[in-house]
PDB file of C-alpha atoms in Angstrom:
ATOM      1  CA  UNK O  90       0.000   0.000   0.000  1.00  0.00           C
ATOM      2  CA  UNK O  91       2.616   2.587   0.382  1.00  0.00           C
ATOM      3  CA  UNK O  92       3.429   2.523  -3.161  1.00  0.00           C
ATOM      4  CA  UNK O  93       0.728   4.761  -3.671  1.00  0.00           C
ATOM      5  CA  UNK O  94       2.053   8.314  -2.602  1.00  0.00           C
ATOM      6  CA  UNK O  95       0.404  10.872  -4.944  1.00  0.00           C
ATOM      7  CA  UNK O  96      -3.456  10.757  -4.913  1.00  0.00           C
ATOM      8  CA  UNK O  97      -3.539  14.333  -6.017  1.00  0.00           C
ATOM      9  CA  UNK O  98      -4.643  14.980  -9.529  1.00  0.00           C
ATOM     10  CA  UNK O  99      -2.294  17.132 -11.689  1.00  0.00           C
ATOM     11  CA  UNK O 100      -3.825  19.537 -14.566  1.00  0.00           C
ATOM     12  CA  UNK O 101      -1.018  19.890 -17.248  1.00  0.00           C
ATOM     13  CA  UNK O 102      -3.015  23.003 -19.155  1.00  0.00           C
ATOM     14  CA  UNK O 103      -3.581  24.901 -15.743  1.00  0.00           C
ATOM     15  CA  UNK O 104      -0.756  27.197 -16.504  1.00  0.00           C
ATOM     16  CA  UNK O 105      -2.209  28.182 -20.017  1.00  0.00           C
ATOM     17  CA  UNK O 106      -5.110  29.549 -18.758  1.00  0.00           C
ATOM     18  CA  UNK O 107      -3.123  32.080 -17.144  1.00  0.00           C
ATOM     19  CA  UNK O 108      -1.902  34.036 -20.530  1.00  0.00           C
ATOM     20  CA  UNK O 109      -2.027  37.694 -20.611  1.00  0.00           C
ATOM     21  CA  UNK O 110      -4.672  37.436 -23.635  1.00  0.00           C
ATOM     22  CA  UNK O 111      -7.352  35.024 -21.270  1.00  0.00           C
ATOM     23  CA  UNK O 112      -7.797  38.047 -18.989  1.00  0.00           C
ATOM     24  CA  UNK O 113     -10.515  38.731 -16.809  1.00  0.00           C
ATOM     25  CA  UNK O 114     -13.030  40.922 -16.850  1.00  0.00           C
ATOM     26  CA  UNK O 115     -11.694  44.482 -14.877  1.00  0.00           C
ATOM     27  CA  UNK O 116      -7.976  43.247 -14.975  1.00  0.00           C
ATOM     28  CA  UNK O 117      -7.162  44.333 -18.819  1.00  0.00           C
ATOM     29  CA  UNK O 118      -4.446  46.902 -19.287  1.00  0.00           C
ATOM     30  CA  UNK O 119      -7.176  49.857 -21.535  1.00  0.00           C
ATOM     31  CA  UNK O 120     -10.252  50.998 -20.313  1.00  0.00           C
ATOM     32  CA  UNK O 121     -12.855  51.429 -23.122  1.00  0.00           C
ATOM     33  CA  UNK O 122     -14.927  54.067 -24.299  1.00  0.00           C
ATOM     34  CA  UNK O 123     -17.777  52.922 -27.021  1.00  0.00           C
ATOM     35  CA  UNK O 124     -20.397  54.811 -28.493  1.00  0.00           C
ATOM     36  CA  UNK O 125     -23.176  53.142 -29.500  1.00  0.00           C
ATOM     37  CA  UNK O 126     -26.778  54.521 -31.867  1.00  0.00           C
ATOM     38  CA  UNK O 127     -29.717  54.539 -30.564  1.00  0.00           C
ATOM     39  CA  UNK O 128     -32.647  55.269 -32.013  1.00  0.00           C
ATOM     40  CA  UNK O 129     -31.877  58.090 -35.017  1.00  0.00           C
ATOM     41  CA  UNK O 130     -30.078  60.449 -33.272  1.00  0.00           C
ATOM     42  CA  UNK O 131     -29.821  59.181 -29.912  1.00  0.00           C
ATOM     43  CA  UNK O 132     -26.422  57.638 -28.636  1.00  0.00           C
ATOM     44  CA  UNK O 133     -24.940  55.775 -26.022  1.00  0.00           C
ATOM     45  CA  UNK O 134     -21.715  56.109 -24.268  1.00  0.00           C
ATOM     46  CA  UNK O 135     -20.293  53.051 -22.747  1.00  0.00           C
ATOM     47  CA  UNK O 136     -16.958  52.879 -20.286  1.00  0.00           C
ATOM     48  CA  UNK O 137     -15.906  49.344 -19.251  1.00  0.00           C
ATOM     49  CA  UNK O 138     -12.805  47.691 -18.309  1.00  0.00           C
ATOM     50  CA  UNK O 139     -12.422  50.004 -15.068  1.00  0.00           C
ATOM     51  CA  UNK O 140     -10.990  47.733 -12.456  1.00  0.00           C
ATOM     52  CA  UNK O 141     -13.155  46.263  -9.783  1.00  0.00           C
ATOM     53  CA  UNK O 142     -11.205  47.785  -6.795  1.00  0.00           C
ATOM     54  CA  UNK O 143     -13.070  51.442  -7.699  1.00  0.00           C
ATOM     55  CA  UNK O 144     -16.462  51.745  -6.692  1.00  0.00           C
ATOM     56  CA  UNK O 145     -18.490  52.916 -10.044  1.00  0.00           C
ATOM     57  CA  UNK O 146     -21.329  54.427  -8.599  1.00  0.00           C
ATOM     58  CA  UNK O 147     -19.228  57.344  -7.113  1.00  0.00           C
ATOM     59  CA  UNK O 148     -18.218  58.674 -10.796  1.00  0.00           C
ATOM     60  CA  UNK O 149     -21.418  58.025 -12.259  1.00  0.00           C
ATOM     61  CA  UNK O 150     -22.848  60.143 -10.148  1.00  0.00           C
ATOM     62  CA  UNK O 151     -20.189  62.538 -10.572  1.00  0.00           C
ATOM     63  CA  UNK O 152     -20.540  62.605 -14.644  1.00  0.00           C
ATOM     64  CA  UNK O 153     -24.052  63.050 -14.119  1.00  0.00           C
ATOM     65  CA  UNK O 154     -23.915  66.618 -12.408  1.00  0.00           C
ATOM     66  CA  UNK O 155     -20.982  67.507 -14.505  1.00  0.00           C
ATOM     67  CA  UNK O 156     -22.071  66.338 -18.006  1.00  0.00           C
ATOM     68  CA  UNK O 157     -25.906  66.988 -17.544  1.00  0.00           C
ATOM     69  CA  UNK O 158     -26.926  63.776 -18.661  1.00  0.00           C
ATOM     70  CA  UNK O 159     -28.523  60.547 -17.223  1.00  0.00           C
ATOM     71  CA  UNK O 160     -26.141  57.267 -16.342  1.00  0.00           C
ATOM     72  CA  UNK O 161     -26.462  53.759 -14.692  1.00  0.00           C
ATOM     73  CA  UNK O 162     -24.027  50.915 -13.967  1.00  0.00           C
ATOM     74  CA  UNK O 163     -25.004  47.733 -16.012  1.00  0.00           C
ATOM     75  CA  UNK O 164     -23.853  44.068 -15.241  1.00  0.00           C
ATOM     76  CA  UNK O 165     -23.039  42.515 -18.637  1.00  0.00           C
ATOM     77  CA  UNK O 166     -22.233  38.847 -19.222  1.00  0.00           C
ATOM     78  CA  UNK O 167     -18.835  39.194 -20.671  1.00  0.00           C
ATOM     79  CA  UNK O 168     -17.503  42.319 -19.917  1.00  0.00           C
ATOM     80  CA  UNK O 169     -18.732  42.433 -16.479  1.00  0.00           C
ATOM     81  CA  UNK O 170     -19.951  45.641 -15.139  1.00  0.00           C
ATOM     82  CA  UNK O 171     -20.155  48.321 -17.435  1.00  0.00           C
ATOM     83  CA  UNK O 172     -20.996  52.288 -16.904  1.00  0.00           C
ATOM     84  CA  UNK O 173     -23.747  53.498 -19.312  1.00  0.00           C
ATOM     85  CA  UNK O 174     -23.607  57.485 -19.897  1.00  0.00           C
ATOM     86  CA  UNK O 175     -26.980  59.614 -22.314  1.00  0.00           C
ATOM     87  CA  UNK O 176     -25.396  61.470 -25.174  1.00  0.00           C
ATOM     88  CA  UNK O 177     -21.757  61.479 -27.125  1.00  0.00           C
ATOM     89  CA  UNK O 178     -19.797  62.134 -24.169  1.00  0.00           C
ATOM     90  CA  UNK O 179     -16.909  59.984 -25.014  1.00  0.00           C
ATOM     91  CA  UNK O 180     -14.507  63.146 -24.973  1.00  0.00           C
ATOM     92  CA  UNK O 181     -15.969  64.411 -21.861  1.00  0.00           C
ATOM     93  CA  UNK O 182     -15.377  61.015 -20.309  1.00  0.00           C
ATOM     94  CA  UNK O 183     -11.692  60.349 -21.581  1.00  0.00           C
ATOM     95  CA  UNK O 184     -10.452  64.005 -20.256  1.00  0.00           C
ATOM     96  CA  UNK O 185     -12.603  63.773 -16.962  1.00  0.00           C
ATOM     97  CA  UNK O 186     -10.338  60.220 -16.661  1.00  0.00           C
ATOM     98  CA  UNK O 187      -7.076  61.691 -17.312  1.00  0.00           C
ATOM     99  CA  UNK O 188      -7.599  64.877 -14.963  1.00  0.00           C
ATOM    100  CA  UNK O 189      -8.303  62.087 -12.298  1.00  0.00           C
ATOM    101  CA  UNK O 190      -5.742  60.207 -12.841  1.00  0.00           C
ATOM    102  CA  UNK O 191      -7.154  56.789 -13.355  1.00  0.00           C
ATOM    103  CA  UNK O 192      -5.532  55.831 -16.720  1.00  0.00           C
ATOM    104  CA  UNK O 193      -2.924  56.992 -18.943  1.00  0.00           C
ATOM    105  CA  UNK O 194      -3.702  58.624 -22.245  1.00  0.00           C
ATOM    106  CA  UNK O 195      -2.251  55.778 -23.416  1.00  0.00           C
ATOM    107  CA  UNK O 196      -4.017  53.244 -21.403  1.00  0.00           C
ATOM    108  CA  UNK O 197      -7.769  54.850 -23.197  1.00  0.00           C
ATOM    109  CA  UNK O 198      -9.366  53.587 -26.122  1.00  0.00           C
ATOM    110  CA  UNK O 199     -11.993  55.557 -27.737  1.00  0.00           C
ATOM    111  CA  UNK O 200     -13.782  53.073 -30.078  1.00  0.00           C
ATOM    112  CA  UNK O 201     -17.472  54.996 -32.391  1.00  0.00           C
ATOM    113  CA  UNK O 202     -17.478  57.213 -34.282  1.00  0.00           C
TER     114      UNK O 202
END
């Protein structure tokens, strides 16, 4: 009986899954801006990507006095949770996020139109 020493099961592939392209959600190294069309003239800004150690309802709130517009936080199946912001405010956003301090210029991606 004591030639059986190892009962623990080894996973040759568990190392892969660890690549810098698998990524989670929140951990990626750009934070995204998207604009998306609504109905005719009506848009959508989108940021996502913002790490889950900052709470999101604090700037939100924040680009909703300064920006005039309406926002919400949305939980989205593969992107996890993502801010939703009324109107084109994509350049509003990306300069608000530098004068904080959050990201880099280079670390923003501004992806619409």
């Amino acid at each position: 009986m004591s030639a059986i020493q190892n009962l623990h099961s080894f996973d040759p592939f568990a190392d892969a899954s660890k690549g810098d392209y698998l990524l989670p959600a929140g951990t990626g190294d750009y934070i995204h801006i998207r604009i998306r069309q609504r109905n005719g003239r009506k848009t959508l800004t989108t940021v996502q990507e913002i790490d889950d150690d900052y709470d999101k309802k604090k700037p939100v709130k924040v680009y909703k006095k300064k920006f005039a517009c309406n926002g919400t936080i949305v939980e989205h199946p593969e992107y996890g949770e993502v801010i939703q912001i009324q109107g084109d405010q994509h350049k509003n956003i990306s300069q608000f996020l530098v004068e904080t301090g959050l990201p880099k210029d280079d670390q923003l991606k501004v992806h619409g139109f």
